[in-house]
Coordinates of C-alpha atoms in Angstrom, one line a residue:
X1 CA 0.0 0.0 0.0
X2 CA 1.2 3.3 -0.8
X3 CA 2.3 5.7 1.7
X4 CA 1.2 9.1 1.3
X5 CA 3.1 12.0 2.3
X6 CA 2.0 15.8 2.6
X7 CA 5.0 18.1 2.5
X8 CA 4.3 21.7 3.4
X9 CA 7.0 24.6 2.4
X10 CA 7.2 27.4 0.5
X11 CA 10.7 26.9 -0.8
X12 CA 10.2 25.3 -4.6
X13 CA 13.1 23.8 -4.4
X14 CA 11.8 21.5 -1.4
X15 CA 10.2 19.8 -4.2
X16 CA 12.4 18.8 -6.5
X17 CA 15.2 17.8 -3.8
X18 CA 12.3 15.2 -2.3
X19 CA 11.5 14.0 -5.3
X20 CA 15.2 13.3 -6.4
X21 CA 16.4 11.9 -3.3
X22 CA 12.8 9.5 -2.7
X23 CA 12.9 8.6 -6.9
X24 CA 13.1 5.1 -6.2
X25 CA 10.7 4.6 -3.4
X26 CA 8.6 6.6 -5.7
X27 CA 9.0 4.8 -8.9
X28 CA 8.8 1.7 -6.8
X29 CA 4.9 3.0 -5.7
X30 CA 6.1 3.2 -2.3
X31 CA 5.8 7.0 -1.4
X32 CA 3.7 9.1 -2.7
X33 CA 4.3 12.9 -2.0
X34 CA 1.6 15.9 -2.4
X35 CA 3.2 19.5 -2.1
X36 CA 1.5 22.5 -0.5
X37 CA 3.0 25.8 -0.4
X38 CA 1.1 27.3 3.0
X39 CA -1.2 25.4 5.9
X40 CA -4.2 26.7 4.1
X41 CA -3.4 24.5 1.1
X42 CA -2.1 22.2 3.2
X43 CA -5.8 22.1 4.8
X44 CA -7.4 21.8 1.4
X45 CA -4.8 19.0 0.2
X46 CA -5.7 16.9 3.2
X47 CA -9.5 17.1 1.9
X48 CA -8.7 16.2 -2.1
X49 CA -6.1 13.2 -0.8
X50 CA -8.1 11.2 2.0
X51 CA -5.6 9.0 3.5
X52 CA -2.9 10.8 4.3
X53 CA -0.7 8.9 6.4
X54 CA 2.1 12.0 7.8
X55 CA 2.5 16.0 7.2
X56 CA 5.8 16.9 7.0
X57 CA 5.6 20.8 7.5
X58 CA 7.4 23.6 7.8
X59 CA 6.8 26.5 10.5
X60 CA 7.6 30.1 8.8
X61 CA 5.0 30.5 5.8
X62 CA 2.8 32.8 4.4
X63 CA -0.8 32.9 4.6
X64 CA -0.7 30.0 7.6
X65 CA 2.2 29.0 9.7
X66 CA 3.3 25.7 10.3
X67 CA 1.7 26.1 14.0
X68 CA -1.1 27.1 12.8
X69 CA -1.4 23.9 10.5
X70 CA -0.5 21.8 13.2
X71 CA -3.7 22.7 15.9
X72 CA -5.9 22.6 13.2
X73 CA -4.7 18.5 12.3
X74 CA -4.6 18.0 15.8
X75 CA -8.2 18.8 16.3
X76 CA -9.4 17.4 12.8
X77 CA -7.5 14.9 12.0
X78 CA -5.7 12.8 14.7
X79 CA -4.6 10.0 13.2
X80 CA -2.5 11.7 11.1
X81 CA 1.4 12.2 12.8
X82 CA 2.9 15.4 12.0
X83 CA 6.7 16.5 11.3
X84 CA 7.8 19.6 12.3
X85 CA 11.0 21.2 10.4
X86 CA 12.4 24.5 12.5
X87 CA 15.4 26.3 12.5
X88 CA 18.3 24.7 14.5
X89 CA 17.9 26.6 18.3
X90 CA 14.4 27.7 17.6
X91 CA 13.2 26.9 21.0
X92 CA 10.1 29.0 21.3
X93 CA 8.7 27.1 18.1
X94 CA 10.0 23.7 19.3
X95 CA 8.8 23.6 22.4
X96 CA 4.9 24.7 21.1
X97 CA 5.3 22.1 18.6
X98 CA 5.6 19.7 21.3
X99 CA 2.6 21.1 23.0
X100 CA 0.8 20.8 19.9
X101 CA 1.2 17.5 19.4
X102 CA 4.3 17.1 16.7
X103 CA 5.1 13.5 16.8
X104 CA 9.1 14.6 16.0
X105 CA 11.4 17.6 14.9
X106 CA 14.0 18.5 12.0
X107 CA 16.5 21.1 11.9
X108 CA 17.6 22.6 8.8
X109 CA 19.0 22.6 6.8
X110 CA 17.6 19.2 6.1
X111 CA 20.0 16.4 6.4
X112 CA 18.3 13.8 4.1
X113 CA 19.3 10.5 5.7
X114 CA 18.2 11.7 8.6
X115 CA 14.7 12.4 7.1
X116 CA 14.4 9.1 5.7
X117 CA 14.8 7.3 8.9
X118 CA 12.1 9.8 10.3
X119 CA 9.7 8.8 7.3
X120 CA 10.0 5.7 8.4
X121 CA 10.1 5.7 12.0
X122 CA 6.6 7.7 11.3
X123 CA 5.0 5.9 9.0
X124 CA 5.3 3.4 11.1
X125 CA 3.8 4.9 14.2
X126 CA 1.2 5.8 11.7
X127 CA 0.2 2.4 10.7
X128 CA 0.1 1.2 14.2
X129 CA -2.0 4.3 15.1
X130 CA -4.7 3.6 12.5
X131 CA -4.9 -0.2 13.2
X132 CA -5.1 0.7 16.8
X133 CA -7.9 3.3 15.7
X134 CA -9.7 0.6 13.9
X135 CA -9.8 -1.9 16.7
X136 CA -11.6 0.5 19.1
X137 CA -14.0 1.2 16.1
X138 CA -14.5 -2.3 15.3
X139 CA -15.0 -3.1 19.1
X140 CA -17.6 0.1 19.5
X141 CA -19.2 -1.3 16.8
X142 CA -19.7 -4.8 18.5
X143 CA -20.8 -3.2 21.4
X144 CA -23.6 -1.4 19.7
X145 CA -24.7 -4.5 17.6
X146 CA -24.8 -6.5 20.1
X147 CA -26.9 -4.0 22.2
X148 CA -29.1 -3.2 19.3
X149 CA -30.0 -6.7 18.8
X150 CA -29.9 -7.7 22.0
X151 CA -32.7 -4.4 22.7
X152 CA -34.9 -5.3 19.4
X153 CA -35.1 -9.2 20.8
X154 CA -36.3 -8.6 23.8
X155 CA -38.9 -5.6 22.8
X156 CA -39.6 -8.3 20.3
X157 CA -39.7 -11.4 22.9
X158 CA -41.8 -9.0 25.0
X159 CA -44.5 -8.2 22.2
X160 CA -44.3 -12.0 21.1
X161 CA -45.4 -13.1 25.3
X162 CA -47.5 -10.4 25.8
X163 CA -50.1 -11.5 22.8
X164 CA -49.5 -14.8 22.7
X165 CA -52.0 -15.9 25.3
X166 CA -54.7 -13.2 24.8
X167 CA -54.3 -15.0 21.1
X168 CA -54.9 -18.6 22.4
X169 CA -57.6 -17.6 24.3
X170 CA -59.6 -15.1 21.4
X171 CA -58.5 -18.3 18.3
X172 CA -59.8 -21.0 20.7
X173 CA -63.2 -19.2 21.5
X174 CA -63.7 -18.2 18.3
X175 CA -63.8 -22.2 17.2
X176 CA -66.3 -22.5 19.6
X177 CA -68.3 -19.4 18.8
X178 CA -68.4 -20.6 15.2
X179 CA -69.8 -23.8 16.1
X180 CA -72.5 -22.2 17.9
X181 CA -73.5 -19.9 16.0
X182 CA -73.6 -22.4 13.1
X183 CA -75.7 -24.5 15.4
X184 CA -78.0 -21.9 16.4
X185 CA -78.8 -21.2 12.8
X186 CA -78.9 -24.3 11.8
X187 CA -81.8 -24.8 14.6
X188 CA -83.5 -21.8 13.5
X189 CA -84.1 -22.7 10.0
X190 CA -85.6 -25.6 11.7
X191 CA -88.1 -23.4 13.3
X192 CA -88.9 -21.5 10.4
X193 CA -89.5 -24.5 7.9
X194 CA -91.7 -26.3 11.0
X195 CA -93.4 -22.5 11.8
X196 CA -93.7 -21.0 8.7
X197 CA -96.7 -18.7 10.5
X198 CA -95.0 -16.8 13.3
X199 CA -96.8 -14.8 15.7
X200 CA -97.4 -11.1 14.3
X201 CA -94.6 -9.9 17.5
X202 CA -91.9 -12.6 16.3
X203 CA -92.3 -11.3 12.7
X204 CA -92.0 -7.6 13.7
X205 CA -88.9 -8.3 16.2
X206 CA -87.4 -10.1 13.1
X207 CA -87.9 -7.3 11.4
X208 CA -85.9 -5.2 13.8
X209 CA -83.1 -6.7 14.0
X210 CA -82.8 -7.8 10.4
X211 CA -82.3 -11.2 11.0
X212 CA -82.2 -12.3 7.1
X213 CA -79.2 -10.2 7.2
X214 CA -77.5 -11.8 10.6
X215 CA -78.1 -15.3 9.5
X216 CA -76.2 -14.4 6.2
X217 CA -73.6 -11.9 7.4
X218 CA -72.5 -13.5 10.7
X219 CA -70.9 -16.4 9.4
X220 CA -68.8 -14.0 7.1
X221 CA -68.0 -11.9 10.2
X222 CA -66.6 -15.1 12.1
X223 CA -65.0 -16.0 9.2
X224 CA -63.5 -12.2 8.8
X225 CA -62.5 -12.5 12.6
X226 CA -60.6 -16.0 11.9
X227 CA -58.6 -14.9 9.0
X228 CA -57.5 -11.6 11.2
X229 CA -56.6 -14.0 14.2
X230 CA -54.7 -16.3 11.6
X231 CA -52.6 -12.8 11.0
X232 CA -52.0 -12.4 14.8
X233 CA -50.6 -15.8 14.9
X234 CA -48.1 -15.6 11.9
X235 CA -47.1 -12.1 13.2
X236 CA -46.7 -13.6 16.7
X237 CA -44.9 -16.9 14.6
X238 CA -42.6 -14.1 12.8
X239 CA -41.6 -12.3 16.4
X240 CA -40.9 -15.6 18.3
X241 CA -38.8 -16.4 14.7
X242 CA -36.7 -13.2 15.2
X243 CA -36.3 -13.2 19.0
X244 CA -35.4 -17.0 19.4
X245 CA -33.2 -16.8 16.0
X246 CA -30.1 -15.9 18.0
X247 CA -26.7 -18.1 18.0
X248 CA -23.4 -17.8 19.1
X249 CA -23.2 -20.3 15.8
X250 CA -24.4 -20.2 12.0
X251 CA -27.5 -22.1 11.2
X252 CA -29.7 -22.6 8.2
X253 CA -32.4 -20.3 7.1
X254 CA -34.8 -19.7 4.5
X255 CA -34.2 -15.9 3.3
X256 CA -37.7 -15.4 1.7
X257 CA -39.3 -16.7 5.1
X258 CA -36.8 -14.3 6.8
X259 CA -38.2 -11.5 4.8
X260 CA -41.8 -12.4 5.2
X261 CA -41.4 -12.1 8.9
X262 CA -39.6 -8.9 8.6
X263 CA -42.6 -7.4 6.7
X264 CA -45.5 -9.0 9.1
X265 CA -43.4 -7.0 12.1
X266 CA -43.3 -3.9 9.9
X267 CA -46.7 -4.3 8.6
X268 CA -48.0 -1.3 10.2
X269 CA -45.6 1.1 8.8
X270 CA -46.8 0.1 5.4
X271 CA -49.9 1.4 5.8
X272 CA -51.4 5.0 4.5
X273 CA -51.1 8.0 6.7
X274 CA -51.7 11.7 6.2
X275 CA -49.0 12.3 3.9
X276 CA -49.1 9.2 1.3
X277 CA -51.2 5.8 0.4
X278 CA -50.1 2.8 1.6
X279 CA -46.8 1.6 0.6
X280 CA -46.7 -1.7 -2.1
X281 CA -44.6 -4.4 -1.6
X282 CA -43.9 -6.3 -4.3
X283 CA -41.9 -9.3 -3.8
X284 CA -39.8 -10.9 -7.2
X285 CA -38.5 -14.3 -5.1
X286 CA -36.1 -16.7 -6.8
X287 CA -35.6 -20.2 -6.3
X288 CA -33.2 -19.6 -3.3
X289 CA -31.0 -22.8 -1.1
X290 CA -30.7 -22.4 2.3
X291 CA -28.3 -20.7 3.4
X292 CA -25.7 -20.8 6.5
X293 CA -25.9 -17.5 8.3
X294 CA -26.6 -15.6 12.0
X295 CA -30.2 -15.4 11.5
X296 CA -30.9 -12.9 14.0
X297 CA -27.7 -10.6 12.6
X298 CA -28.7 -10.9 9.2
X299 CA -32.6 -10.6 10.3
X300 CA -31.1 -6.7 12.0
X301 CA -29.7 -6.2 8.5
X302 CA -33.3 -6.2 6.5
X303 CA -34.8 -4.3 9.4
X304 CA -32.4 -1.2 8.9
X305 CA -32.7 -1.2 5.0
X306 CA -36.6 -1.5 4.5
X307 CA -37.0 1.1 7.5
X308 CA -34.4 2.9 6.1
X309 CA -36.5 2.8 2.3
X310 CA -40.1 3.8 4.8
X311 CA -38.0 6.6 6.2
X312 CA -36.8 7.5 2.5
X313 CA -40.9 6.9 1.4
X314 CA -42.0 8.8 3.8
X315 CA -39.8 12.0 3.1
X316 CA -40.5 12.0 -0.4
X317 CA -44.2 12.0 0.6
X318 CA -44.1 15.2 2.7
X319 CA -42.4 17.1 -0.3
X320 CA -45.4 16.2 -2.3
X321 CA -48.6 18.0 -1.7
X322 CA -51.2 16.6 0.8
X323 CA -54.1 16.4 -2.1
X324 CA -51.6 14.8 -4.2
X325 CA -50.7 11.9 -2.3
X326 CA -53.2 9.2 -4.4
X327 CA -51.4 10.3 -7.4
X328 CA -47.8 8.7 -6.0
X329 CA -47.9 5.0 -5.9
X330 CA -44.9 4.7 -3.7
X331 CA -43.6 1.0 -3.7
X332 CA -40.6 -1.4 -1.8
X333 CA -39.4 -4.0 -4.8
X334 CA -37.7 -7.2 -2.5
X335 CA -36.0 -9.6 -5.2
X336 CA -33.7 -12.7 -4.5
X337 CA -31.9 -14.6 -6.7
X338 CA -29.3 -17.1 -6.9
X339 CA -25.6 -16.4 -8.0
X340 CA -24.5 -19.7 -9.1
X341 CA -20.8 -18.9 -10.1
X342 CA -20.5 -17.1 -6.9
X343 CA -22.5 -19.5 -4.5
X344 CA -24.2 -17.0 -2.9
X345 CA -27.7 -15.5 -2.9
X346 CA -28.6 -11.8 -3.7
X347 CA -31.1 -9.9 -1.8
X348 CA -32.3 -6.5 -4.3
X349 CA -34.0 -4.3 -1.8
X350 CA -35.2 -0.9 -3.2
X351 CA -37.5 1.7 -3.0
X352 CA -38.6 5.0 -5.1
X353 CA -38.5 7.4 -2.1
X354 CA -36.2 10.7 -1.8
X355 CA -33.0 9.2 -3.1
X356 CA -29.6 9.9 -2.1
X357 CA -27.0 12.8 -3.2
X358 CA -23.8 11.4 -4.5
X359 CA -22.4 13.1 -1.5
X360 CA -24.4 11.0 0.7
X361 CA -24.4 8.1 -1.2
X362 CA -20.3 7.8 -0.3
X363 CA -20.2 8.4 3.0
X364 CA -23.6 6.6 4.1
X365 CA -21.6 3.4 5.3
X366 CA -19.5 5.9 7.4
X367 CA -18.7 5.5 11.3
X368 CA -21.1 6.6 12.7
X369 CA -22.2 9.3 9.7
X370 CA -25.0 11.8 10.6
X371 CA -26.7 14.4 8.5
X372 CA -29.7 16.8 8.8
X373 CA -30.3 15.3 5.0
X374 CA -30.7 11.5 7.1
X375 CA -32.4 12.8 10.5
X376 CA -35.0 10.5 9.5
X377 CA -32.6 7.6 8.8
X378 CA -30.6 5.3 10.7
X379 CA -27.0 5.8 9.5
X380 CA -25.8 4.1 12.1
X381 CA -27.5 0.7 11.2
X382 CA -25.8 1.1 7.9
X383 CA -22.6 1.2 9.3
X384 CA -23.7 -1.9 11.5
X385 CA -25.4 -3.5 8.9
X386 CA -22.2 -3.3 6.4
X387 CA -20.1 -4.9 8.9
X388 CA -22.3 -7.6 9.8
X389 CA -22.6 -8.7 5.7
X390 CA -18.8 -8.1 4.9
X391 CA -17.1 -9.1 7.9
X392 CA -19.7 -11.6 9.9
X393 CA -20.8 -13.2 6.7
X394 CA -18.1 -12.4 3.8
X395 CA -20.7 -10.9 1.9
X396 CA -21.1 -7.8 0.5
X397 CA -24.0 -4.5 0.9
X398 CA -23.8 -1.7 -1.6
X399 CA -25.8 1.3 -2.6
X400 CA -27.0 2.5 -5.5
X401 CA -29.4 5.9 -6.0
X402 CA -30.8 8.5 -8.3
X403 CA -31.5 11.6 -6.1
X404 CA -35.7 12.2 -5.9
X405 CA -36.3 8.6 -7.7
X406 CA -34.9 5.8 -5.1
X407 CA -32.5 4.2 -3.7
X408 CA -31.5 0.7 -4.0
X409 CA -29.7 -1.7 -1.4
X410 CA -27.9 -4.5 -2.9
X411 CA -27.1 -8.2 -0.5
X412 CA -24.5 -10.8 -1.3
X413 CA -24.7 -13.4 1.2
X414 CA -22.1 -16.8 0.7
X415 CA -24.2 -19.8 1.0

């Protein structure tokens, strides 16, 4: 991997005597050195180059001083180690340096040898820095995985208990409501075929309460009552799925069935509100294997990204007018197919809401990334979400989007 360098002087002739004396590190794609004249460039080079890995800098410049330069790294940019070149005796400078944060000094005139070694004494604390930096984001990161998943499964595991046995109870009565009422007009037709002639109040109290209509309609209002019960249970089925799904070890799962329980939990945040009619899901499944995988972890995945495609819905939906919202037929496409060459399964997840700036679009998977742009979206599961595909899994997540059309979430999971 190339090293890059940032060397900040005025003197032109810095330049060409790096260049000369680091040719073959150069030619050899070792070094790579980017010149700035004055800390404001130096500032503005930093944002054009990302990964700079040292600043070697100069103190006495026009426009902004070496000093100068420094603080402003030091609070912006901290994993980059800075090299401070001063006059020989220059105490005053030296010892804010030091204060500043300079990881190490050179006097000039510069004594190139000496600079290499320092290049590479640097780089190295550099590298060890970043890995170091990585680490403790990589461990944050578990931390807040495993306290997001750990939160969502027992909300979850909670919702699951708390319906479960009002659910037994309402499904088992209903059987036995159904037979009754079946039975009950079963035995009045028997009446009415044995009594065709009722008494004149029996005819008029049938007339009240419209009984052709309840003998017709209250079988069709059981049977309404069962099929909404029969939700309840696959919903309460899909949160006891999620919550129990958990392992310290991979196990085998049907993706499309993982899906279809990530929809029944989210059901309710399909629906039409003030701003927009209900949201369509259409679902393109392929002819998918099982495949080997943290259930719950991968479960956390879909979550974020169809919340994250309500969320984008939903914004797109307030820039529209209120009297307009019939007009947008706002829609979540979920497709799955299998990648044979690859063994692995893709999961197309994607959604015609706001969209995503290019801006955006790069730095979405970011550490921890915020923006007034996402308020409404959790950047932060992204960020989770990546790491659980790539690095739990060996799969890949990426992002495509056309600003004010959609955005589209693309899953590679190995099976």
């Amino acid at each position: 991997m190339i090293a890059k360098i940032l060397v900040v002087d005025d003197e032109f002739l810095i330049e060409r005597l790096i260049n000369q004396q680091f040719r073959k590190k150069i030619r050899q794609q070792e070094y790579e050195f980017i010149f700035a004249q004055n800390g404001r460039e130096a500032l503005e080079k930093i944002q054009a180059y990302p990964g700079i890995d040292m600043i070697l800098s100069d103190i006495n410049m026009p426009e902004m001083d070496g000093l100068t330069l420094l603080n402003k790294v030091r609070d912006t940019h901290q994993d980059i180690r800075t090299v401070v070149i001063t006059a020989y005796g220059d105490m005053k400078n030296i010892r804010q340096a030091m204060n500043l944060g300079a990881f190490d000094l050179l006097n000039k005139p510069i004594d190139f040898q000496d600079l290499e070694v320092t290049i590479t004494r640097t780089l190295d604390e550099s590298r060890k820095s970043k890995e170091y930096n990585f680490l403790m984001k990589q461990a944050e990161l578990e931390l807040i995985q495993s306290k997001n998943i750990f939160a969502i499964r027992k909300v979850v595991d909670g919702i699951a208990h708390a319906i479960s046995d009002p659910l037994c109870f309402i499904g088992g009565n209903l059987v036995e409501v159904e037979n009754g009422v079946t039975s009950l007009i079963k035995h009045l037709h028997v009446y009415q075929n044995k009594f065709p002639n009722f008494f004149p109040e029996i005819q008029q109290n049938a007339k009240d309460i419209d009984l052709e209509y309840l003998l017709e309609d209250l079988p069709k209002m059981i049977a309404s009552m069962k099929v909404g019960t029969d939700r309840m249970y696959d919903l309460s089925a899909s949160l006891c799925a999620f919550s129990r799904g958990d392992s310290p070890t991979k196990s085998v799962v049907n993706i499309a069935q993982g899906i279809d329980n990530i929809l029944m939990i989210l059901r309710s945040q399909l629906l039409e509100n003030n701003t927009r009619s209900a949201i369509e899901v259409i679902k393109e499944y392929g002819d998918l294997p099982l495949v080997m995988c943290y259930p719950v972890q991968l479960y956390h995945v879909f979550i974020n990204i169809i919340t994250n495609a309500i969320d984008a819905i939903n914004e797109a939906s307030r820039k529209n007018a209120i009297t307009e919202k019939k007009m947008h037929n706002y829609q979540i496409r979920i497709s799955t197919s299998f990648l044979e060459a690859e063994n692995a399964v893709m999961i197309r997840i994607k959604d015609n809401g706001i969209g995503l700036s290019e801006e955006l679009k790069e730095r979405i998977f970011g550490y921890l990334f915020t923006s007034k742009l996402l308020e409404n979206r959790n950047a932060l599961g992204l960020c989770i979400s990546r790491q659980i595909v790539e690095q739990k899994h060996s799969g890949k997540l990426s992002c495509t989007s056309v600003p004010f059309e959609g955005t589209e979430f693309i899953i590679q999971i190995p099976i």
